[in-house]
Tab-separated table of C-alpha atoms in Angstrom:
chain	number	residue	atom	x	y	z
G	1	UNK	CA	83.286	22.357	83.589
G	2	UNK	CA	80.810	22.889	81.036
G	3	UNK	CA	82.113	25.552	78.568
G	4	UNK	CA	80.969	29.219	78.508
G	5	UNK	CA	78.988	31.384	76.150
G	6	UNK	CA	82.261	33.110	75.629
G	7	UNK	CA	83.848	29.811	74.340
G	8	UNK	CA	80.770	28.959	72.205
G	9	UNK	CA	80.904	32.031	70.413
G	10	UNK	CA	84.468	32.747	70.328
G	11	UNK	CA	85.466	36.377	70.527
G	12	UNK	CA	81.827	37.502	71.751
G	13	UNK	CA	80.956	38.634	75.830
G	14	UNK	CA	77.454	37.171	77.166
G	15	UNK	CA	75.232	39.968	76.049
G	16	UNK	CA	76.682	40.161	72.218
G	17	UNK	CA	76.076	36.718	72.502
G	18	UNK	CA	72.423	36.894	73.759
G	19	UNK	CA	71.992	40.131	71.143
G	20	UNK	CA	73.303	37.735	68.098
G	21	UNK	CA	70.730	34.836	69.169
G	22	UNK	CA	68.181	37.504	68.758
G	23	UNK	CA	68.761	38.987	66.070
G	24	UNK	CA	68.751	35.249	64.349
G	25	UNK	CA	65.494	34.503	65.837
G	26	UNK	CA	63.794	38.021	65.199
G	27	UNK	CA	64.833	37.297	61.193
G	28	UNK	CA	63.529	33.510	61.133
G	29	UNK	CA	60.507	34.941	62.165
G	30	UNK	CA	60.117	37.653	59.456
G	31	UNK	CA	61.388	35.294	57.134
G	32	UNK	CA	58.534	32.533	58.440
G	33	UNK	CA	55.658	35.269	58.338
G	34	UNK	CA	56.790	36.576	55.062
G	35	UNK	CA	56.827	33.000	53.866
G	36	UNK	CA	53.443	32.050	55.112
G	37	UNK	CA	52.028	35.317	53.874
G	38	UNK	CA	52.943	34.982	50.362
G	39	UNK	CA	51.778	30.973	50.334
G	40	UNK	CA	48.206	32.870	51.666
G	41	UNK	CA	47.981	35.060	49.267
G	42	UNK	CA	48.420	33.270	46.661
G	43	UNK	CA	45.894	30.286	47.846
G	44	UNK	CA	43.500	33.491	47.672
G	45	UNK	CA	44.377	34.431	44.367
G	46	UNK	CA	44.221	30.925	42.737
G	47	UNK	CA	41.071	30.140	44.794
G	48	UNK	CA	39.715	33.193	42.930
G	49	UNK	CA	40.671	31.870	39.602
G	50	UNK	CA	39.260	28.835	40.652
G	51	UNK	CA	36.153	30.510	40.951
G	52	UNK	CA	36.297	32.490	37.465
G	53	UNK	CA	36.848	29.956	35.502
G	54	UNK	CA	33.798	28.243	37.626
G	55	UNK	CA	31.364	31.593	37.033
G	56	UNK	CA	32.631	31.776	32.892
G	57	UNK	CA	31.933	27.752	32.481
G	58	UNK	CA	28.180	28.429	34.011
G	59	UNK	CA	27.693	31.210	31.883
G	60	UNK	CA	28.377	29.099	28.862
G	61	UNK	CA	25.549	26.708	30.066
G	62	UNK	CA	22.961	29.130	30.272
G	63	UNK	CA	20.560	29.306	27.726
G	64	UNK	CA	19.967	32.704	27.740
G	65	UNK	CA	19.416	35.243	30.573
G	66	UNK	CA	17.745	38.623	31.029
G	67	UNK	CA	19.064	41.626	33.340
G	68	UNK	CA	17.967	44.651	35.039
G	69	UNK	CA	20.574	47.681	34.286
G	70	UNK	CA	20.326	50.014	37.005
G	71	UNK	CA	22.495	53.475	36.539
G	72	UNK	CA	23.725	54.262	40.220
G	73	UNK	CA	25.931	57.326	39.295
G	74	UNK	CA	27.434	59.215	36.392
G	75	UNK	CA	30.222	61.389	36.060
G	76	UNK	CA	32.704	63.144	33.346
G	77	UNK	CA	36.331	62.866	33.567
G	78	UNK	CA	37.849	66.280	34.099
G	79	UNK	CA	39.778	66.079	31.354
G	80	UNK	CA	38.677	65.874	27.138
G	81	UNK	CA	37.508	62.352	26.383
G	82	UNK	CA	38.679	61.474	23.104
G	83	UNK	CA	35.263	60.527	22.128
G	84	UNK	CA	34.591	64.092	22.346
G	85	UNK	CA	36.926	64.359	19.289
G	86	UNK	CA	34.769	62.305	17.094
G	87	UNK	CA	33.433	64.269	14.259
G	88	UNK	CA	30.215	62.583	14.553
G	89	UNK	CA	29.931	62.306	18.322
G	90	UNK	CA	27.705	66.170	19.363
G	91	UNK	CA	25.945	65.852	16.373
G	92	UNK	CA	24.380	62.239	17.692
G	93	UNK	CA	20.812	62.288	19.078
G	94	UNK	CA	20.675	61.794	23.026
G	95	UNK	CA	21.026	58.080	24.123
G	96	UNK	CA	17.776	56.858	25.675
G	97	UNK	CA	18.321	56.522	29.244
G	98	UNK	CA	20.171	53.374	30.177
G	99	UNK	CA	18.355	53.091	33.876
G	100	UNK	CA	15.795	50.489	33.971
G	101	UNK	CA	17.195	49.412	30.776
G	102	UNK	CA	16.525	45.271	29.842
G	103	UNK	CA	19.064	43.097	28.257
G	104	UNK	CA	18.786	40.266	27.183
G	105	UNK	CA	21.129	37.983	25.606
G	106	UNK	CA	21.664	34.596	24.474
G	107	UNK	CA	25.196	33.434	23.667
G	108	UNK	CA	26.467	36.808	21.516
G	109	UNK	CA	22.961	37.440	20.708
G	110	UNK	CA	21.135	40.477	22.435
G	111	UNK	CA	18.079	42.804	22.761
G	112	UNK	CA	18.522	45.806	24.634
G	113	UNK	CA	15.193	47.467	26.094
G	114	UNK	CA	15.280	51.304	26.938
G	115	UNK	CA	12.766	53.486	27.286
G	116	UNK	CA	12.803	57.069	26.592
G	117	UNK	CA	12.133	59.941	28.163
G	118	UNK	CA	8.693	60.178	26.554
G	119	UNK	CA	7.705	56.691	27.655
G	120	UNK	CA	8.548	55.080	24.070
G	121	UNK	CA	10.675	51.970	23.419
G	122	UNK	CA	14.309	52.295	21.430
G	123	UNK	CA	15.344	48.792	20.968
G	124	UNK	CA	18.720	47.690	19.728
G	125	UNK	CA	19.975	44.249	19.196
G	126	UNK	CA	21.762	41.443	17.387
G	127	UNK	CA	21.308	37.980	16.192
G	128	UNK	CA	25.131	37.331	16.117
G	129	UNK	CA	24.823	37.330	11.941
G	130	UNK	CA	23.705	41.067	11.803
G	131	UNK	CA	22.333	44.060	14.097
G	132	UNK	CA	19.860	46.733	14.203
G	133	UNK	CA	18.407	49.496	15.803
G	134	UNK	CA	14.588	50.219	16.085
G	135	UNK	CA	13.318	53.742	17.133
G	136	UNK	CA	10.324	54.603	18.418
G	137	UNK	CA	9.991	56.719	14.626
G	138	UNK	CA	11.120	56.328	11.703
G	139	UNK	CA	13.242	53.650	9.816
G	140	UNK	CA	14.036	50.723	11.335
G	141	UNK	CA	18.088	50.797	11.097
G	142	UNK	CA	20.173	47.563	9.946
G	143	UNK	CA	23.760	46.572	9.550
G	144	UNK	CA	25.639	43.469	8.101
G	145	UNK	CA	27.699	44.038	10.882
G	146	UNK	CA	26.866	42.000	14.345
G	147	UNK	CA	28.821	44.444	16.516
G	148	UNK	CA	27.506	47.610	14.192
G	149	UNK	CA	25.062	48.930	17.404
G	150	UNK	CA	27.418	47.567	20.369
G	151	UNK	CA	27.897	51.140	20.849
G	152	UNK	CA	24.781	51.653	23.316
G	153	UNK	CA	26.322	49.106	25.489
G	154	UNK	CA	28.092	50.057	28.499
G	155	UNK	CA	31.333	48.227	28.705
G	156	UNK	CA	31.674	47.808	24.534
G	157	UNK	CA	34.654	50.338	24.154
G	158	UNK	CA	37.240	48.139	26.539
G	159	UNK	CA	35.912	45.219	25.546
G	160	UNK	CA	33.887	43.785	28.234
G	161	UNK	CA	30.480	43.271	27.055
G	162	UNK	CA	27.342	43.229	28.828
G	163	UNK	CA	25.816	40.882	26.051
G	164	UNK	CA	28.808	37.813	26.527
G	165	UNK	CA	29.156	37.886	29.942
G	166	UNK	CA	31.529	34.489	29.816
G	167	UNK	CA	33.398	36.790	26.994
G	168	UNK	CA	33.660	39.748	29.105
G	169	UNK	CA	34.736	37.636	32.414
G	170	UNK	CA	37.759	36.281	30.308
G	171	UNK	CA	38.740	39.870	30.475
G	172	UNK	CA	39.517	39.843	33.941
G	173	UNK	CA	42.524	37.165	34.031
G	174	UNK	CA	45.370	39.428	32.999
G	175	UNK	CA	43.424	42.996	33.457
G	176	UNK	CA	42.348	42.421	36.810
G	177	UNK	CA	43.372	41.613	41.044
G	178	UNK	CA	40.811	39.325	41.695
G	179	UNK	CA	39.757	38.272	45.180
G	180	UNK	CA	37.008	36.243	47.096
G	181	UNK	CA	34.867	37.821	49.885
G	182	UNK	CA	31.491	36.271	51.312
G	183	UNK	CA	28.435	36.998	49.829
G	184	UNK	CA	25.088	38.062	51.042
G	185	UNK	CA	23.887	35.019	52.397
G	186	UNK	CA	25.575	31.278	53.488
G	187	UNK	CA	25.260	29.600	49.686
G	188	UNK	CA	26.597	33.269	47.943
G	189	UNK	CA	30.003	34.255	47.301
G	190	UNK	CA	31.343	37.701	45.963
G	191	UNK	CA	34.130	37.744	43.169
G	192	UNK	CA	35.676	41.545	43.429
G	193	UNK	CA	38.170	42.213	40.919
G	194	UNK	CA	40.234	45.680	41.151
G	195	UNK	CA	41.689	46.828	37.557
G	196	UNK	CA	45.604	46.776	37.190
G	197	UNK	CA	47.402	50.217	36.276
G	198	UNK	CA	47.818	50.285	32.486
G	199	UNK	CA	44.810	47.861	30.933
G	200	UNK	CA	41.114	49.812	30.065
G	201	UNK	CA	37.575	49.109	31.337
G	202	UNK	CA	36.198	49.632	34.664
G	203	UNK	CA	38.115	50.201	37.833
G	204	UNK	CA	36.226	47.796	40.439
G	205	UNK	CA	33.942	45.034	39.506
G	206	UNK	CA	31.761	43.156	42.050
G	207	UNK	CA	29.841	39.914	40.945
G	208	UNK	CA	27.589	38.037	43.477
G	209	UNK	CA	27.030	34.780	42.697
G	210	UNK	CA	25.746	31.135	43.921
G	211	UNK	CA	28.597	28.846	44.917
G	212	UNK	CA	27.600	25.593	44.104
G	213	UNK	CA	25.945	26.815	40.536
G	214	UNK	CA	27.797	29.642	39.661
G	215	UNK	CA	24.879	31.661	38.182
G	216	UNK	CA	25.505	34.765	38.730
G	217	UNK	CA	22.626	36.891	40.592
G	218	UNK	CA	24.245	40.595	40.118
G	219	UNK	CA	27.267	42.522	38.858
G	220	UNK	CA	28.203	46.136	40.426
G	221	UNK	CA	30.278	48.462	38.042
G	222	UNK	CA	32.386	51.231	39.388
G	223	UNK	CA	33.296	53.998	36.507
G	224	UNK	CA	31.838	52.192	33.433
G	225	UNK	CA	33.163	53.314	30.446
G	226	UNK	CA	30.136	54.499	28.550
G	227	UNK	CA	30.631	57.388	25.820
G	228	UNK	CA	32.441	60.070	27.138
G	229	UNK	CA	30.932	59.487	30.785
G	230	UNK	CA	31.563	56.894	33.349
G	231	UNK	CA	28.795	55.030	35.366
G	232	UNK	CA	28.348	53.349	38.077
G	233	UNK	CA	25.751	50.671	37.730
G	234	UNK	CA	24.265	47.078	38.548
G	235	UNK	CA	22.904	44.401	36.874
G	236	UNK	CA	20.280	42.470	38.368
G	237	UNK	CA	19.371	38.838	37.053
G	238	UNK	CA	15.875	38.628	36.454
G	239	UNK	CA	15.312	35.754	34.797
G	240	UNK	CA	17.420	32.438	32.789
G	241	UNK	CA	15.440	31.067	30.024
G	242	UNK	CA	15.901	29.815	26.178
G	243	UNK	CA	14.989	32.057	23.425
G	244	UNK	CA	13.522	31.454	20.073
G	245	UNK	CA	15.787	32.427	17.327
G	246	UNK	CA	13.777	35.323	16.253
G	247	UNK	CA	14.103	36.716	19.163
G	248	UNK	CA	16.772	38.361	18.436
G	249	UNK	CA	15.529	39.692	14.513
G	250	UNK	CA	14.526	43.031	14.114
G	251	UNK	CA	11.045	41.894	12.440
G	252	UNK	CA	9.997	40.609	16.301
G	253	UNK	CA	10.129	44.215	17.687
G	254	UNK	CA	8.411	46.329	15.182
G	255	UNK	CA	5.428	46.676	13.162
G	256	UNK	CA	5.452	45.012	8.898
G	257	UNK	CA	5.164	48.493	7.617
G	258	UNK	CA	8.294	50.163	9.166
G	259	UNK	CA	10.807	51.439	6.574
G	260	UNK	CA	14.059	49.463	6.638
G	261	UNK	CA	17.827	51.298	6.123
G	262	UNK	CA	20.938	49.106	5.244
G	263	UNK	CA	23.692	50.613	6.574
């Protein structure tokens, strides 16, 4: 006679028997779907790195690009920023507004565009040597130092500049979750990168970009570090082009006779 489930699993009845078998096939199966869930996830997260390094090699080929900064929200942590502990900080003049703002930039080089309130241009920028500031009045501010007027830059405080973009993607590797979703249409793709507990700069970042190029069309910003507020804004590619050098020299945006300040 063909032995028993009692003699196969000596000291068990049938039903401790069938409960054991079970039991050993309910955990190979939470063991498999753990297994297979872990290998997915972390295809996902090395396709995504795939695709950084992808997006921060394209930005290093561009010649030089220009984007639309549009301010989506503001707000003001509840608590004291410690910017509002610099002696200096209340007794600075109001930024211009940073909506509809222009930047352009050119491999560490930038011009930012804003108008203010009045309708007048305040133009800052840098041509990676030194930087400078011109108001709509008075003298036309300079500095030996290139990052001297980073300071009316969103992102400049946690290091993830507007102005370097391929700079301020490196930023993301060890700061950041980074995943892939799809992107607006077929040939897009949508880099989203959520900010790990204990590293500075904004908390979500969404970047929409072309696949096969990797030039990227837009970047979202949730809670901006900007001053003593955080923003929520976009930046919208407008155009990729190369720039002449003097570009980015304080002469190009401001009449001969304007007074000039060395800081």
């Amino acid at each position: 006679p063909e032995p028993s489930a009692a003699t196969d699993w000596p000291g068990l009845r049938p039903r401790a028997v069938r409960w054991a078998t079970a039991m050993v096939a309910a955990t190979a199966a939470v063991i498999l779907l753990f297994a297979s869930g872990v290998g997915f996830e972390g295809r996902s997260v090395s396709a995504a790195v795939l695709q950084l390094d992808h997006l921060i090699a394209a930005q290093a080929r561009l010649p030089g690009s220009r984007y639309l900064i549009t301010v989506e929200s503001r707000s003001r942590p509840p608590r004291q920023h410690f910017f509002d502990q610099t002696p200096d900080w209340k007794s600075r003049p109001p930024k211009p507004p940073l909506n509809g703002a222009i930047v352009h930039a050119s491999h560490g080089r930038f011009v930012l565009v804003r108008t203010t309130t009045a309708g007048e241009q305040f133009i800052t920028g840098s041509d990676g040597q030194s930087s400078w500031a011109v108001a709509p009045e008075g003298p036309v501010r300079v500095s030996s130092r290139p990052d001297h007027f980073n300071h009316d830059l969103p992102g400049h405080e946690h290091d993830m500049p507007l102005t370097t973009l391929a700079e301020g993607l490196e930023q993301l590797r060890a700061a950041y979750v980074l995943r892939l979703e799809d992107g607006p249409t077929p040939t897009h793709r949508q880099l989203i990168a959520e900010k790990r507990r204990g590293f500075r700069g904004p908390q979500r970042i969404a970047i929409d970009y072309e696949e096969a190029t990797g030039q990227i069309d837009s970047l979202r910003f949730n809670e901006m570090p900007y001053g003593p507020e955080r923003l929520d804004l976009r930046m919208d590619l407008v155009s990729t082009s190369s720039y002449d050098d003097s570009f980015f020299s304080h002469s190009s945006h401001h009449s001969p006779e304007r007074t000039i300040y060395e800081e």
